[in-house]
Amino acid sequence: MNYKKVPKSVGFNTKNERDRKLLKHVARRNFSGYVKNLIEADMKAKGKWEEVEKAPAPKKEQKKDAEANKFDALKDKLKRPSKPPGPFINQPKD
């Protein structure tokens, strides 16, 4: 299940001096986090922000027991050492 939404994108016109400066300013930053912090600061300035705790990351769905057992059995089978390789056939003589 996808919990992320991308509601808006931001375009920068590289021929526009103002946009070039803005783009250069955010070039090496976490752009998403930067924008979220700016939105939060704006909301706080306007008195529309109530402190909220960051939501914990969603837990991954648990595998069913039967599926987990099949997976574990396959992992164990793959971990077993194979027989050592036999002699090579048709090797050139020195």
Coordinates of N, CA and C in Angstrom, one line a residue:
M1 N 0.8 -1.2 0.0 CA 0.0 0.0 0.0 C 0.9 1.2 0.0
N2 N 0.6 2.2 -0.8 CA 1.4 3.4 -1.0 C 0.8 4.5 -0.1
Y3 N 1.6 5.0 0.8 CA 1.1 6.0 1.8 C 1.6 7.4 1.4
K4 N 2.4 7.5 0.3 CA 2.9 8.8 -0.1 C 2.0 9.5 -1.2
K5 N 1.9 10.8 -1.1 CA 1.2 11.6 -2.1 C 2.1 12.7 -2.6
V6 N 2.1 13.0 -3.8 CA 2.8 14.1 -4.4 C 1.8 15.1 -5.0
P7 N 1.4 16.0 -4.1 CA 0.3 16.9 -4.6 C 0.7 18.0 -5.5
K8 N 1.9 18.5 -5.4 CA 2.4 19.6 -6.2 C 3.8 19.4 -6.7
S9 N 4.1 19.8 -7.9 CA 5.5 19.8 -8.3 C 5.9 21.3 -8.4
V10 N 7.2 21.5 -8.4 CA 7.7 22.9 -8.5 C 8.6 22.9 -9.7
G11 N 8.3 23.9 -10.6 CA 9.1 24.1 -11.8 C 10.0 25.3 -11.6
F12 N 11.2 25.2 -12.2 CA 12.2 26.3 -12.2 C 12.6 26.6 -13.6
N13 N 12.4 27.9 -14.0 CA 12.8 28.3 -15.3 C 14.2 28.8 -15.3
T14 N 15.1 28.0 -15.9 CA 16.5 28.3 -15.8 C 16.9 29.6 -16.6
K15 N 16.0 30.2 -17.4 CA 16.3 31.4 -18.1 C 15.9 32.6 -17.2
N16 N 15.2 32.4 -16.1 CA 14.8 33.4 -15.2 C 15.8 33.5 -14.1
E17 N 16.4 34.7 -13.8 CA 17.5 34.9 -12.8 C 17.0 34.5 -11.4
R18 N 15.8 34.9 -11.1 CA 15.3 34.6 -9.7 C 15.2 33.0 -9.5
D19 N 14.6 32.4 -10.5 CA 14.4 30.9 -10.5 C 15.8 30.2 -10.4
R20 N 16.8 30.7 -11.2 CA 18.1 30.1 -11.1 C 18.7 30.2 -9.7
K21 N 18.6 31.4 -9.1 CA 19.1 31.5 -7.7 C 18.4 30.6 -6.7
L22 N 17.1 30.5 -6.9 CA 16.3 29.6 -6.0 C 16.8 28.1 -6.2
L23 N 16.9 27.7 -7.5 CA 17.3 26.4 -7.8 C 18.7 26.1 -7.3
K24 N 19.6 27.0 -7.4 CA 21.0 26.8 -6.9 C 21.0 26.7 -5.4
H25 N 20.1 27.4 -4.7 CA 20.0 27.4 -3.2 C 19.5 26.1 -2.7
V26 N 18.7 25.4 -3.4 CA 18.1 24.1 -3.0 C 18.8 22.9 -3.6
A27 N 19.8 23.1 -4.4 CA 20.4 22.0 -5.3 C 20.9 20.9 -4.4
R28 N 21.5 21.1 -3.3 CA 22.1 20.0 -2.6 C 21.4 19.8 -1.2
R29 N 20.1 19.9 -1.2 CA 19.3 19.8 0.0 C 18.3 18.7 -0.2
N30 N 17.8 18.2 0.9 CA 16.6 17.3 0.8 C 15.4 18.3 0.5
F31 N 15.1 18.3 -0.8 CA 14.1 19.3 -1.2 C 12.7 19.1 -0.6
S32 N 12.3 17.8 -0.5 CA 11.0 17.5 0.1 C 11.0 18.0 1.6
G33 N 12.0 17.7 2.4 CA 12.0 18.1 3.8 C 12.1 19.6 3.9
Y34 N 12.9 20.2 3.0 CA 13.0 21.7 3.0 C 11.7 22.4 2.8
V35 N 10.9 21.9 1.8 CA 9.6 22.5 1.5 C 8.7 22.2 2.7
K36 N 8.7 21.0 3.3 CA 7.8 20.7 4.4 C 8.1 21.7 5.6
N37 N 9.4 21.9 5.8 CA 9.8 22.8 6.9 C 9.3 24.3 6.6
L38 N 9.4 24.7 5.4 CA 8.9 26.0 5.0 C 7.3 26.1 5.2
I39 N 6.6 25.1 4.8 CA 5.2 25.1 5.0 C 4.8 25.1 6.4
E40 N 5.5 24.3 7.2 CA 5.3 24.3 8.7 C 5.5 25.7 9.3
A41 N 6.6 26.3 8.9 CA 7.0 27.6 9.5 C 5.9 28.7 9.1
D42 N 5.4 28.6 7.8 CA 4.3 29.5 7.4 C 3.0 29.2 8.2
M43 N 2.7 28.0 8.4 CA 1.5 27.7 9.2 C 1.6 28.2 10.6
K44 N 2.8 28.0 11.2 CA 3.0 28.5 12.6 C 2.9 30.0 12.7
A45 N 3.5 30.7 11.7 CA 3.4 32.1 11.6 C 2.0 32.6 11.5
K46 N 1.1 31.9 10.9 CA -0.3 32.3 10.7 C -1.2 31.7 11.8
G47 N -0.6 31.0 12.8 CA -1.4 30.4 13.9 C -2.2 29.3 13.5
K48 N -1.9 28.6 12.4 CA -2.7 27.4 12.0 C -2.0 26.1 12.2
W49 N -1.0 26.1 13.1 CA -0.2 24.9 13.3 C -0.4 24.4 14.7
E50 N -0.8 23.2 14.9 CA -0.9 22.6 16.2 C 0.2 21.5 16.2
E51 N 1.0 21.5 17.3 CA 2.1 20.5 17.3 C 1.6 19.1 17.2
V52 N 2.2 18.3 16.4 CA 1.8 16.9 16.2 C 3.1 16.1 16.2
E53 N 2.9 14.9 16.7 CA 4.1 14.0 16.7 C 4.2 13.4 15.3
K54 N 5.4 13.2 14.9 CA 5.6 12.5 13.6 C 5.0 11.2 13.7
A55 N 4.4 10.8 12.7 CA 3.7 9.5 12.6 C 4.8 8.4 12.5
P56 N 4.7 7.3 13.2 CA 5.6 6.2 13.0 C 5.5 5.6 11.6
A57 N 6.6 5.1 11.1 CA 6.6 4.5 9.8 C 5.6 3.3 9.8
P58 N 4.9 3.1 8.7 CA 3.9 2.0 8.7 C 4.7 0.7 8.8
K59 N 4.1 -0.2 9.5 CA 4.6 -1.5 9.6 C 4.4 -2.3 8.4
K60 N 5.3 -3.2 8.0 CA 5.1 -4.0 6.9 C 4.2 -5.1 7.3
E61 N 3.4 -5.6 6.3 CA 2.5 -6.6 6.6 C 3.2 -7.9 6.9
Q62 N 2.7 -8.6 7.9 CA 3.4 -9.9 8.3 C 3.0 -10.9 7.3
K63 N 4.0 -11.8 7.0 CA 3.8 -12.9 6.1 C 3.0 -13.9 6.8
K64 N 2.2 -14.6 6.1 CA 1.5 -15.7 6.7 C 2.5 -16.8 7.1
D65 N 2.1 -17.6 8.1 CA 3.1 -18.6 8.7 C 3.5 -19.6 7.6
A66 N 2.6 -20.0 6.8 CA 2.9 -21.0 5.8 C 3.9 -20.5 4.8
E67 N 3.7 -19.2 4.4 CA 4.6 -18.6 3.4 C 5.9 -18.4 4.0
A68 N 6.0 -18.0 5.3 CA 7.2 -17.7 6.0 C 8.0 -19.0 6.1
N69 N 7.3 -20.1 6.4 CA 8.0 -21.4 6.6 C 8.6 -21.9 5.3
K70 N 7.9 -21.7 4.2 CA 8.4 -22.1 2.8 C 9.6 -21.3 2.5
F71 N 9.6 -20.0 2.8 CA 10.7 -19.1 2.6 C 11.9 -19.5 3.4
D72 N 11.7 -19.8 4.7 CA 12.8 -20.2 5.5 C 13.4 -21.6 5.1
A73 N 12.5 -22.5 4.6 CA 13.0 -23.8 4.1 C 13.9 -23.6 2.9
L74 N 13.5 -22.7 2.0 CA 14.2 -22.4 0.8 C 15.6 -21.8 1.2
K75 N 15.6 -20.8 2.1 CA 16.8 -20.2 2.5 C 17.8 -21.2 3.1
D76 N 17.3 -22.1 3.9 CA 18.1 -23.2 4.5 C 18.7 -24.1 3.4
K77 N 17.9 -24.4 2.4 CA 18.4 -25.3 1.4 C 19.5 -24.6 0.6
L78 N 19.4 -23.3 0.4 CA 20.4 -22.5 -0.4 C 21.7 -22.3 0.4
K79 N 21.6 -22.4 1.7 CA 22.7 -22.1 2.6 C 23.6 -23.4 2.7
R80 N 23.0 -24.5 2.4 CA 23.8 -25.8 2.5 C 25.0 -25.8 1.6
P81 N 26.1 -26.2 2.0 CA 27.3 -26.2 1.1 C 27.1 -27.3 0.0
S82 N 27.4 -26.9 -1.2 CA 27.3 -27.9 -2.3 C 28.5 -28.8 -2.3
K83 N 28.5 -29.8 -3.1 CA 29.6 -30.7 -3.2 C 30.8 -30.0 -3.9
P84 N 32.0 -30.3 -3.5 CA 33.1 -29.6 -4.2 C 33.2 -29.9 -5.7
P85 N 33.6 -29.1 -6.5 CA 33.6 -29.3 -7.9 C 34.6 -30.5 -8.2
G86 N 34.2 -31.3 -9.2 CA 35.0 -32.4 -9.7 C 36.2 -31.9 -10.6
P87 N 36.9 -32.8 -11.1 CA 38.1 -32.4 -11.9 C 37.5 -31.8 -13.3
F88 N 38.2 -30.9 -13.8 CA 37.8 -30.2 -15.0 C 38.2 -31.1 -16.2
I89 N 37.3 -31.2 -17.1 CA 37.6 -32.1 -18.3 C 38.1 -31.2 -19.4
N90 N 38.9 -31.8 -20.3 CA 39.4 -31.1 -21.5 C 40.2 -29.8 -21.2
Q91 N 41.0 -29.9 -20.1 CA 41.9 -28.8 -19.8 C 43.1 -28.8 -20.6
P92 N 43.6 -27.7 -21.1 CA 44.9 -27.8 -21.9 C 46.0 -28.1 -21.0
K93 N 46.9 -28.9 -21.5 CA 48.1 -29.3 -20.8 C 49.2 -28.2 -20.9
D94 N 49.9 -28.0 -19.9 CA 51.0 -27.0 -19.9 C 52.2 -27.4 -20.7

